[in-house]
XYZ file of C-alpha atoms in Angstrom:
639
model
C 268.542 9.794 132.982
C 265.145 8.797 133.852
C 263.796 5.658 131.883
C 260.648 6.245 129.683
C 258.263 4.705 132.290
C 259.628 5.266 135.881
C 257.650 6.292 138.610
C 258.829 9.673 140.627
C 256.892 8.436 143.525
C 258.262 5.122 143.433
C 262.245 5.001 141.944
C 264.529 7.932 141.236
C 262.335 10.639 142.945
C 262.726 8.926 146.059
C 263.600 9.865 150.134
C 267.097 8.303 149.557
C 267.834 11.221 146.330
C 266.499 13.156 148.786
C 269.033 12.294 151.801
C 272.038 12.305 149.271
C 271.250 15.094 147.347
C 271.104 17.244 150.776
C 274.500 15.472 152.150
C 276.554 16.436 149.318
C 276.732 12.870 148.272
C 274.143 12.723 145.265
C 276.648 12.685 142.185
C 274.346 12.530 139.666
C 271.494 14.922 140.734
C 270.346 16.053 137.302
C 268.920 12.318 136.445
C 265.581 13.729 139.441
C 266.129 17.293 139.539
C 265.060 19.836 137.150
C 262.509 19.000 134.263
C 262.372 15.068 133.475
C 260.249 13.974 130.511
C 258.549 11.398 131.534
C 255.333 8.782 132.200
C 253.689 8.717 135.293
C 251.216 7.001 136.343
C 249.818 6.173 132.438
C 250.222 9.737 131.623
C 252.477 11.639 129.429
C 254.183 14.646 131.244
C 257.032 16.498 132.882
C 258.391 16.216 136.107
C 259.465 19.238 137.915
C 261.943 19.135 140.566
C 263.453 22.288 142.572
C 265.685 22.848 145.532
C 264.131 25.845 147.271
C 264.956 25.550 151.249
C 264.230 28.736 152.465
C 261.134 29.261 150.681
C 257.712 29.606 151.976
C 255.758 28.817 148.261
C 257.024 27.362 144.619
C 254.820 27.500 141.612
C 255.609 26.534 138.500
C 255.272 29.055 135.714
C 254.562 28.288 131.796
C 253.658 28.660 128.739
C 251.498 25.800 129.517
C 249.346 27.662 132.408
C 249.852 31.560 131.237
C 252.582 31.640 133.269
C 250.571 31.766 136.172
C 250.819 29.587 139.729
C 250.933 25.980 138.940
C 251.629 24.530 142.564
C 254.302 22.393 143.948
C 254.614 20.655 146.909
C 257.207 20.369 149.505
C 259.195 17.113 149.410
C 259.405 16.730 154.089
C 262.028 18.923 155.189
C 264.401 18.178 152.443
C 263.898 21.825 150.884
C 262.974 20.221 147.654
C 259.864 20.828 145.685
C 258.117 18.911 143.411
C 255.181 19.072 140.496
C 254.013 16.846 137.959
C 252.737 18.516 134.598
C 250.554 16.176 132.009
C 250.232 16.774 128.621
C 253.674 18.989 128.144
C 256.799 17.867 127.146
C 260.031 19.120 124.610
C 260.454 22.689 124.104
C 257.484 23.750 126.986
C 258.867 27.017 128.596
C 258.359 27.437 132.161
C 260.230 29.445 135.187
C 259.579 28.740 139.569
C 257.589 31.278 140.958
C 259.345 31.599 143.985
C 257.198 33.257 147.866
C 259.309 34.078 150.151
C 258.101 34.379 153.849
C 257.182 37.801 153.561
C 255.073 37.151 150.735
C 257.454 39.071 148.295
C 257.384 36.478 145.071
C 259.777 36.407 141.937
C 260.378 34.430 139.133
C 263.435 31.881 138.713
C 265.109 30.204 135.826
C 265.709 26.139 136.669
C 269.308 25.617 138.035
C 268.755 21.971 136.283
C 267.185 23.009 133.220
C 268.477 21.224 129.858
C 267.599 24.349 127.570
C 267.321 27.745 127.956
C 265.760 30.710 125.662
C 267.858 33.001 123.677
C 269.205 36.037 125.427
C 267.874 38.788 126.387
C 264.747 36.248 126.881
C 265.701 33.840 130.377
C 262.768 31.352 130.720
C 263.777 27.618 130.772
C 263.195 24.922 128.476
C 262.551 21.374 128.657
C 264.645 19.393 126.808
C 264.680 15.251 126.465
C 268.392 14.572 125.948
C 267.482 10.797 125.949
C 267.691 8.658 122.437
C 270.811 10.263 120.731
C 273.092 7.791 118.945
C 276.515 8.330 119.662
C 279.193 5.997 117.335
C 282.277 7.312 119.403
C 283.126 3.761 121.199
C 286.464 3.463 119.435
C 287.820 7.017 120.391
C 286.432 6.276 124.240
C 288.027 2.476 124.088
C 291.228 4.062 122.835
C 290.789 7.046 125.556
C 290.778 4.376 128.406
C 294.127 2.608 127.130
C 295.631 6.145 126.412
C 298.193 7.520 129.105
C 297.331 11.238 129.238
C 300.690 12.238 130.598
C 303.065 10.606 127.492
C 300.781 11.184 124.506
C 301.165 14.497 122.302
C 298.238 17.098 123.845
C 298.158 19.720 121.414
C 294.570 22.162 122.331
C 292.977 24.645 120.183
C 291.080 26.660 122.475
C 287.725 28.092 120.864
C 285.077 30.838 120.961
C 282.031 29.717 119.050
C 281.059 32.991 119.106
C 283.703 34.751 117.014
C 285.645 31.852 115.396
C 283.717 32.816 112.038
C 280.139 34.831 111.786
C 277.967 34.408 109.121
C 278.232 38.051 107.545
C 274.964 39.776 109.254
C 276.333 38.790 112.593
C 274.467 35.843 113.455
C 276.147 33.033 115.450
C 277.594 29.786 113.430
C 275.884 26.827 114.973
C 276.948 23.585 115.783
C 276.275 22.182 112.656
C 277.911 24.796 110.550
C 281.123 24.053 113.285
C 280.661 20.161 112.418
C 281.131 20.821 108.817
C 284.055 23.783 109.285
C 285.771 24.077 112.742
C 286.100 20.354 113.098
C 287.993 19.727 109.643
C 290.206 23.041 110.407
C 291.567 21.577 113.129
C 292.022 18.266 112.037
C 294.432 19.703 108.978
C 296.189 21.853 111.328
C 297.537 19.124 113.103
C 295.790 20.068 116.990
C 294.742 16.815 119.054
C 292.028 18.502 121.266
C 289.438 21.479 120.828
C 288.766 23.483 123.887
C 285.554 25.172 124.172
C 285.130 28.208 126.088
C 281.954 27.861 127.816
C 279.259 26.779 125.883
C 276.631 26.627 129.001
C 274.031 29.248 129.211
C 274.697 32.939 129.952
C 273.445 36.044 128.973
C 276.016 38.547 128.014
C 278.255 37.593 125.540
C 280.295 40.066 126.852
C 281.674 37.673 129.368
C 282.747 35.185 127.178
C 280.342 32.163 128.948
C 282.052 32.478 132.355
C 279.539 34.227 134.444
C 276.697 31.714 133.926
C 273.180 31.448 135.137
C 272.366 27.961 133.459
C 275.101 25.308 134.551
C 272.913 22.366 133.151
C 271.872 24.362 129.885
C 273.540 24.287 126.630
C 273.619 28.065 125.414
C 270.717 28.538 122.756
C 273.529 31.121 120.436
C 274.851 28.111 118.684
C 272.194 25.154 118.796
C 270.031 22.241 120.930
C 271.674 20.010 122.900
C 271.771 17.049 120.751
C 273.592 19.039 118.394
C 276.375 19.777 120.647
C 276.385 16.212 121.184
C 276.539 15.748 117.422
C 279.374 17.954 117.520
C 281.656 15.928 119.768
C 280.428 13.015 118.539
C 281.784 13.635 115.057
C 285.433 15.418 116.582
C 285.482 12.057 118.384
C 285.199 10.140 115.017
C 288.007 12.470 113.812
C 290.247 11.455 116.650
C 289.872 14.834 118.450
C 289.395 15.222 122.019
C 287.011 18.059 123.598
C 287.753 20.113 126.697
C 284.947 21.952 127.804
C 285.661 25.249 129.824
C 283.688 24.929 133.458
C 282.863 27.697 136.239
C 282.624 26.512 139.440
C 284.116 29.081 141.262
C 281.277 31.836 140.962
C 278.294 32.862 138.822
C 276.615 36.032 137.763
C 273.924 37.973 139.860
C 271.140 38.448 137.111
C 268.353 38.293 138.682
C 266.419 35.044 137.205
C 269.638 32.843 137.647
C 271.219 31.170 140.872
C 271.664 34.694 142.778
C 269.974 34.265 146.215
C 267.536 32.007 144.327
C 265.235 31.156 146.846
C 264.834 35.035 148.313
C 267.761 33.973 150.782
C 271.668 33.192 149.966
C 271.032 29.229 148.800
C 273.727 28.618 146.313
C 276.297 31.381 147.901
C 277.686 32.210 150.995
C 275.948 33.890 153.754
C 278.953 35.603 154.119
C 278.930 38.603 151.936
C 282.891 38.882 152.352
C 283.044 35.418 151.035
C 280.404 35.190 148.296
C 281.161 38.554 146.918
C 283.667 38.756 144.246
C 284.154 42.679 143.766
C 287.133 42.061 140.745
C 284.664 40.085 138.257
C 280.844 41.666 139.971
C 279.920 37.997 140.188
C 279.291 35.690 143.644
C 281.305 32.686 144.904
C 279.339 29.247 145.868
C 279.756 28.244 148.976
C 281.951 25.547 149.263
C 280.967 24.397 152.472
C 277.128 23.360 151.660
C 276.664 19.730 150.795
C 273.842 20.646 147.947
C 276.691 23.024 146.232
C 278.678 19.958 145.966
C 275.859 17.627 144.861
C 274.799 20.618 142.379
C 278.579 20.991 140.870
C 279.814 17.357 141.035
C 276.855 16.537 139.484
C 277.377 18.953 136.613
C 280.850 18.358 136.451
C 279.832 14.366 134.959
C 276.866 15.487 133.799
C 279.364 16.836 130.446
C 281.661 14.157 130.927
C 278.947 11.414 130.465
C 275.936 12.658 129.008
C 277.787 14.503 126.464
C 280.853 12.461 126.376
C 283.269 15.486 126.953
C 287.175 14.272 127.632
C 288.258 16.753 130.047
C 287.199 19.943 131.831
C 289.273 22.991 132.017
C 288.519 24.297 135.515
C 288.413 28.394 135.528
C 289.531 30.779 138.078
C 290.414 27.829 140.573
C 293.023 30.680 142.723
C 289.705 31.958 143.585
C 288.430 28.950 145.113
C 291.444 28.311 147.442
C 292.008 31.769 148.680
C 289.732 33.726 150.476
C 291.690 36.976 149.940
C 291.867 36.583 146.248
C 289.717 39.300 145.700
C 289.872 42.902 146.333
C 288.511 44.307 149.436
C 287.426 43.071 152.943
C 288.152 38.985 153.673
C 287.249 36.611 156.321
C 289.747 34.556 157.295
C 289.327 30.495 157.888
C 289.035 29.129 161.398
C 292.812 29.152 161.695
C 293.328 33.065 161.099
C 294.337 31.870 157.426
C 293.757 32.971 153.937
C 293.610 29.317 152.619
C 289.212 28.866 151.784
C 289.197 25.378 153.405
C 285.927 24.202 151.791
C 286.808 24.907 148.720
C 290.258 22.844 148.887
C 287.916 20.269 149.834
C 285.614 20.759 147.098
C 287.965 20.280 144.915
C 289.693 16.985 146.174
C 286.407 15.424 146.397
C 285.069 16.507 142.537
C 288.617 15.334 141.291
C 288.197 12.055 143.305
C 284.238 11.451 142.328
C 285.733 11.840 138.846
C 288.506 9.835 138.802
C 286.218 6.959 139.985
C 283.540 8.220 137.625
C 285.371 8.638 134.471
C 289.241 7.699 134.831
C 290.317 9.008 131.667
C 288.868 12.511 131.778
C 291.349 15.121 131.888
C 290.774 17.632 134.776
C 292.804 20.840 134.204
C 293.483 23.701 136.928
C 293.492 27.310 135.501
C 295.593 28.251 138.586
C 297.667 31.183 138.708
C 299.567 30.989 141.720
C 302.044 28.950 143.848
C 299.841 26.860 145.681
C 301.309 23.543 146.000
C 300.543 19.972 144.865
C 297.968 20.967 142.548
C 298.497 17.945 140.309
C 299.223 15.920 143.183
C 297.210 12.728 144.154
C 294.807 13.202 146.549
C 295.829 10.334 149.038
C 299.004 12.441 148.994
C 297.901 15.392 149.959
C 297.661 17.146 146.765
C 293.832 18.298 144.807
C 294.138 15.637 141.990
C 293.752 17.398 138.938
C 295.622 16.195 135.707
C 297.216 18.784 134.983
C 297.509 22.998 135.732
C 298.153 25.423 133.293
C 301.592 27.116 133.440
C 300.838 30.626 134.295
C 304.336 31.690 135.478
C 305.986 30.154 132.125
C 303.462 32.044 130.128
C 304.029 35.811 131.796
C 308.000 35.206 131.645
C 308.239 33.854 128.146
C 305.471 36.599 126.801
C 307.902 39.614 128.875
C 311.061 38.251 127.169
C 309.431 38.229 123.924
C 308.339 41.922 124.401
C 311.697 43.061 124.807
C 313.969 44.375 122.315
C 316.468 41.924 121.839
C 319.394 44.223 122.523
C 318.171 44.223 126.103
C 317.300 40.528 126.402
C 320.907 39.296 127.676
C 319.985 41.139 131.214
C 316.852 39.005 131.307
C 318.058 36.072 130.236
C 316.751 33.589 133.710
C 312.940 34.379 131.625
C 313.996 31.567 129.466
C 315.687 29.426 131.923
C 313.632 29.999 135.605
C 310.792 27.691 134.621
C 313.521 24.401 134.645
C 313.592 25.509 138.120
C 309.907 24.377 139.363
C 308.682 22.976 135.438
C 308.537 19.346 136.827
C 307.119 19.959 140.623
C 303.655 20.259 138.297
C 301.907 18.236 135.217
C 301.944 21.574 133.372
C 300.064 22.693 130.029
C 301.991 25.741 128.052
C 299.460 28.519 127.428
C 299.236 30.959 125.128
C 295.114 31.532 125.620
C 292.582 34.013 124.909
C 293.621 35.744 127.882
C 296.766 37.162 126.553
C 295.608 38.754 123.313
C 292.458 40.670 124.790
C 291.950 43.797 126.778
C 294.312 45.967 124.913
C 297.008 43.155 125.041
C 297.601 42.661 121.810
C 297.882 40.281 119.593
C 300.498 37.471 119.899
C 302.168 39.242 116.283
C 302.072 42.586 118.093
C 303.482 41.885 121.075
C 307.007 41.263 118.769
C 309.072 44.186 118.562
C 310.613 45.269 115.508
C 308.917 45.662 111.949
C 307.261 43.168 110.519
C 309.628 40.998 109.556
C 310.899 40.899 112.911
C 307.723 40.432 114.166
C 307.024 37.291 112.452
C 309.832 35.939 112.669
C 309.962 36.525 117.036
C 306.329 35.059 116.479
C 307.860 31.937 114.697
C 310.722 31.432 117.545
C 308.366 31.926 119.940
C 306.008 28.916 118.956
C 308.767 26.575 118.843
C 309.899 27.277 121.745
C 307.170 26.958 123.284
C 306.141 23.627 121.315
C 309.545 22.031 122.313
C 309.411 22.941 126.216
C 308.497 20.644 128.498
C 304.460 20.411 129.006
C 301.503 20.131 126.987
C 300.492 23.005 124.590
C 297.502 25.038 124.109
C 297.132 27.643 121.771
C 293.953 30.235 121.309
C 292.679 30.556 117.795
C 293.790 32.934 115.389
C 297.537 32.533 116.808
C 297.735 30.462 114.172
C 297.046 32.640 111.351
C 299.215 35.659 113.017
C 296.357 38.139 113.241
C 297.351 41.769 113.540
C 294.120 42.696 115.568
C 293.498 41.466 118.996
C 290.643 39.282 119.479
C 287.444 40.838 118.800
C 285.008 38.701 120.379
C 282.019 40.377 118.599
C 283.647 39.443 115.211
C 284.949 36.287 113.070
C 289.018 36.123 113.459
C 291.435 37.826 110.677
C 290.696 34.977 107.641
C 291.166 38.165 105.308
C 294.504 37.941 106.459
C 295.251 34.421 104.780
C 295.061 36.758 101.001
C 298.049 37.843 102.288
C 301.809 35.372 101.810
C 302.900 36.503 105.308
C 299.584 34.863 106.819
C 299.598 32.199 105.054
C 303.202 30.939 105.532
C 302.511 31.731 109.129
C 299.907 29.281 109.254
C 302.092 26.687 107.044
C 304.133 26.848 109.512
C 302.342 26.229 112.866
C 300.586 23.941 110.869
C 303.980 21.657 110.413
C 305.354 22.937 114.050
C 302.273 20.901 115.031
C 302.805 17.670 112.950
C 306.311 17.690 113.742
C 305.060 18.009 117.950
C 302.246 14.918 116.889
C 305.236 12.573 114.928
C 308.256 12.802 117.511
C 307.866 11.463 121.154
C 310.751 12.948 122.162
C 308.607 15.924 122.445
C 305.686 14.376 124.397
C 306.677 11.383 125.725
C 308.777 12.291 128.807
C 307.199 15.760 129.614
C 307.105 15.460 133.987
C 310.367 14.652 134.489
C 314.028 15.552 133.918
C 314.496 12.433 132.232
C 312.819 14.243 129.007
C 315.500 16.851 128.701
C 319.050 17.994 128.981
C 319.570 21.351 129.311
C 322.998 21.906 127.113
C 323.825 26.056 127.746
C 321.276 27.888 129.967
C 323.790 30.343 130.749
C 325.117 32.414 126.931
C 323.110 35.228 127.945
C 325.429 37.388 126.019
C 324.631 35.974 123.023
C 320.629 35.335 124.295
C 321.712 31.428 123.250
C 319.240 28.778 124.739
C 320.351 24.835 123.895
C 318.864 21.702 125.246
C 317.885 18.473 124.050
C 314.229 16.652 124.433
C 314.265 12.776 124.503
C 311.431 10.055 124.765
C 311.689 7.035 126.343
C 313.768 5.104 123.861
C 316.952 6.263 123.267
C 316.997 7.237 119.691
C 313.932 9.408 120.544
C 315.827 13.023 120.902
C 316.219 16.343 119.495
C 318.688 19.075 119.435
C 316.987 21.953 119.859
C 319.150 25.636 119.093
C 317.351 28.777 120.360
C 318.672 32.031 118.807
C 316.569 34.623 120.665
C 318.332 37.930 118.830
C 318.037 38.831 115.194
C 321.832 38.551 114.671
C 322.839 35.713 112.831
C 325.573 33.167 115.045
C 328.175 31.489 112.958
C 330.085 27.777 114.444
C 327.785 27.310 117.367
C 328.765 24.301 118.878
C 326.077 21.954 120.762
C 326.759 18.473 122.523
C 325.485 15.318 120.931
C 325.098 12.124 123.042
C 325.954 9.716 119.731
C 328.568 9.772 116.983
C 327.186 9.876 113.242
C 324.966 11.692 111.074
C 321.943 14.465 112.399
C 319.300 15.945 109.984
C 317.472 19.105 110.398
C 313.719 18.911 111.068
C 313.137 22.549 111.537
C 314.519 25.699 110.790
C 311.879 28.454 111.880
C 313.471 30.902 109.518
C 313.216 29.117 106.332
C 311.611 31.232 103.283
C 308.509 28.701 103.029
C 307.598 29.593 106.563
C 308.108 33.291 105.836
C 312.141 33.934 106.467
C 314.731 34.714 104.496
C 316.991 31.145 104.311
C 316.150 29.545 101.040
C 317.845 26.674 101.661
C 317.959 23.974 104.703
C 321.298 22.262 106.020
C 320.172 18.979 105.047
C 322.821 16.905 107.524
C 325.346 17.088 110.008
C 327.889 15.405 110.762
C 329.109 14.865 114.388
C 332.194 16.031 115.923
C 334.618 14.007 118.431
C 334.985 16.656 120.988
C 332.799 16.804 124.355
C 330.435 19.934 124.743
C 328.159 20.626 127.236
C 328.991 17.514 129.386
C 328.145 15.144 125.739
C 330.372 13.289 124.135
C 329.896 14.574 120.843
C 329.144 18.048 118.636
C 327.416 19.549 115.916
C 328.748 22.474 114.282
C 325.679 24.921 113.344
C 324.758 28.224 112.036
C 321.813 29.742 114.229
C 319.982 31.959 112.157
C 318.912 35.643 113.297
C 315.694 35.019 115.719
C 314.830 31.304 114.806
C 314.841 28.025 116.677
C 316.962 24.790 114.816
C 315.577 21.810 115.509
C 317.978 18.519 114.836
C 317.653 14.638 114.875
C 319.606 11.570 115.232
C 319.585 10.050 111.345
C 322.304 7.409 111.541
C 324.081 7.359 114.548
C 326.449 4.845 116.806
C 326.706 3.131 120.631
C 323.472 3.420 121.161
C 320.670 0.805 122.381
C 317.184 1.000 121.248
């Protein structure tokens, strides 16, 4: 940010921000552009700062003038416009008054602004975001040394808008979610809170992701130095924060980025190619340099100035197809359907911050095949961290939906993602997504009664929690809600009066400590060297076996998938070691909301190979559950 004193003639408002800004090489754009409280020249004030190439006027608008034409002036041929205000400064509301050529004029919202009104109102606002104290340094030191790809990831994905209300509908804030949502989540065990979008957009009917202000921390839930507070305080409770991000397209209201300066500036010219018919919003264009400076620049501008570990990137299939949508395409200058500029958007925002920030997590919501998404850059791939596991997710939620007298014929649902689960650095969804839109919820989805239900519910979280990848779960999974999600609304916490509930959330609550405690489950999660599959193929008796192992050789666990409610009596799974195995889980156990009351406490191994080990265990699988077994004194092996 701009320093206290600086002069926007002489230092950061300068030719050379100019020349990079317009080359797509200005990475930090938001410390000169928008509204900077400042000194100039002896005088208290605000300096304005606007890209606007195609315009022919810009005045500022404000509370400050009766929103009338304050005038700004032209910055050469760089398309960037300039004004400094005296005598204004934190909480001043102001718009551009935008002339276009043919002397039609209308009024803009700042694509840089800090702050924004309260929907349905859409002036900006200035905001200072200088002098907050952040005490986070040991969470980022330990965030450096951390390797992203071994440690336990474990993401509760959030709506602020309907993880509680207060009771006459009005928004929690981000104080009220300091002092609630941030001790939840701690208790339950979760290593990172997601965020879906928190910048500024007005209808909360899209969730955040059709936005108009990309610098501008919505005004629903607080200021920006209480978001900051907000991290700043899950950071001091050893909890990481993913913020969702949009870059693939915005919304068309009328005061935001749509054809801001009376001519397509942030979007394609191309209507086939800016138009997204599926979602009524418009794709940037991928190809101008001042998109990239605009959206690199954002992209650090939440991973530095408010400290954010990782950003989930949305609808990224969008960005490297240019027949995604439906309707009419344009295909690139090879006759393909591969959007060029965006690919090479996206390899240079993962590279700017890799070199930026190293240990932020970049994460591709990418639903298709597209290859190497996790990939370096230098070889060939876009560089993100990881990509959530789309295919995974629609196989294991269409098993789950069967009735289990039908499952044996769709048995590979389990199985097919050991095919490709290691060509990726995957994260296991089960998001928002999925229990919206007259999906259901994740209970309903469960055939059977409602005994049956929870316990398919129960198999399917540790299933999913003991598969290879990373995990991240939407709230109110956790507390089994019968309701979708109502994103108007708090989530089901009248269900928790109820035992069900609340030995449901018990037990994702300890499904989660046990995923944080053993490595085997974490540690080894990219390649085949963190699992043996034991039986992928009893499909008759819709049996799934395998074992997860860390790194040292003691780390493992036997994990026994029973995936029909019909209990299976001497199952026999191979053991690497000779000697004694305790049970860590069993999902059907009465204090998580089945019908065992007691838990096989050990077992002891068998001299007879099975499944290509040199050992067994003898078990009882119970009726839809997952067993989960570990080495407790065994022999021949090496730690």
């Amino acid at each position: 940010m701009a320093t206290k004193k600086e002069d926007p003639k002489k230092s950061w408002n300068t030719e050379l921000n100019h020349y990079l800004f317009n080359t797509g090489a200005h990475h930090r754009s938001y410390e000169f552009m928008g509204a900077q409280v400042m000194e100039f020249e002896g005088k208290q004030g605000v300096q304005f700062t606007v890209w606007a190439p195609h315009a022919k006027e810009v005045f500022l608008a404000g509370d400050f003038n009766d929103w009338g034409y304050g005038q700004m002036f032209p910055q050469g041929t760089t398309g960037i416009w300039t004004a400094f205000i005296e005598g204004i400064g934190e909480g001043a509301l102001y718009k551009y008054r935008i002339r276009r050529h043919d002397g039609h004029e209308f009024l803009k919202s700042d694509p840089y602004a800090f702050g924004s009104e309260l929907r349905p109102k859409t002036a900006s606002v200035v905001r200072d975001l200088r002098g907050f104290t952040w005490t986070d340094s040991t969470w980022r030191a330990k965030s450096k040394r951390r390797n992203a790809l071994s440690a336990p990831m474990n993401i509760y994905e959030v709506h602020l808008g309907s993880w509680k209300r207060h009771w006459d509908g009005r928004f929690f804030s981000f104080t009220e979610y300091m002092a609630e949502l941030i001790p939840y989540v701690k208790d339950m065990g979760y290593t990172h809170i997601e965020l879906l979008p928190i910048m500024e957009h007005p209808l909360d009917d899209s969730w955040g992701y059709q936005i108009t202000g990309y610098y501008s921390v919505t005004s629903r839930y607080g200021q920006p130095k209480e978001l900051m507070a907000f991290i700043n305080e899950c950071h001091n409770q050893d909890l990481g924060v993913i913020l969702d991000w949009v870059p693939a397209h915005f919304c068309r209201d009328a005061h935001g980025l749509y054809q801001f300066d009376g001519t397509p500036t942030f979007e394609y010219q191309d209507p086939n190619k800016a138009t997204n018919n599926r979602w009524g919003t418009t794709h940037f264009d991928f190809g101008k340099p001042q998109v990239h400076s605009f959206l690199i620049s954002n992209a650090l501008f939440w991973l530095e100035i408010f400290h954010a570990d990782g950003l989930r990137v949305d609808a990224v299939s969008s960005m490297l197809y240019l027949d995604y949508d439906d309707g009419p395409w344009t295909p690139n200058i090879y006759g393909g359907n591969t959007n060029l500029e965006g690919v090479d958007f996206l390899k240079k925002l993962n590279q700017a911050v890799a070199a930026n920030r190293p240990d932020a997590l970049m994460i591709a919501e990418e639903s298709t095949a597209f290859p190497l998404i996790t990939h370096p850059v230098e070889k060939g791939g876009l560089g993100f961290t990881f990509k959530w596991n789309m295919g995974w997710m629609n196989d294991i939620l269409r098993y789950f939906a069967l009735d289990p007298l039908y499952r044996k014929n769709h048995h590979n649902l389990i199985t097919f993602s050991f095919m490709y689960v290691f060509s990726e650095r995957y994260i296991l969804p089960m998001s928002h997504d999925e229990v919206v839109h007259g999906k259901s919820s994740l209970l309903n989805k469960m055939p059977g009664d409602e005994k049956m239900k929870f316990q398919g519910l129960r198999t399917l979280m540790a299933y999913m929690m003991t598969h290879p990848g990373k995990k991240i779960s939407f709230m109110g999974n956790e507390l089994a809600q019968w309701m979708e999600w109502r994103f108007r609304e708090g989530l089901e916490w009248v269900g928790l009066q109820h035992e069900s509930h609340r030995k449901h959330q018990q037990y994702i609550k300890t499904l989660n400590e046990i995923y944080q405690n053993y490595k085997c489950f974490s540690e080894v999660d990219t390649s085949y060297d963190g699992i043996d599959i034991l039986d992928a193929d009893n499909k008759n008796e819709s049996l799934f076996t395998f074992i997860r192992k860390g790194k040292n050789p003691r780390d493992f666990a036997v994990v026994i998938c029973n995936f029909t409610p019909v209990q299976r009596d001497h199952v026999r799974v191979g053991v690497p070691y000779e000697g004694q195995y305790e049970e860590l889980l069993n999902t059907e156990l009465q204090e998580y909301g089945g019908s065992w009351a007691y838990s096989e406490k050990t077992y002891q191994s068998i001299p007879e190979p099975v499944n290509h080990q040199d050992h067994a265990l003898e078990v009882i699988a119970p009726p839809l559950s997952v067993l989960i077994i570990k080495p407790k004194r065994i022999k021949g092996v090496k730690s």
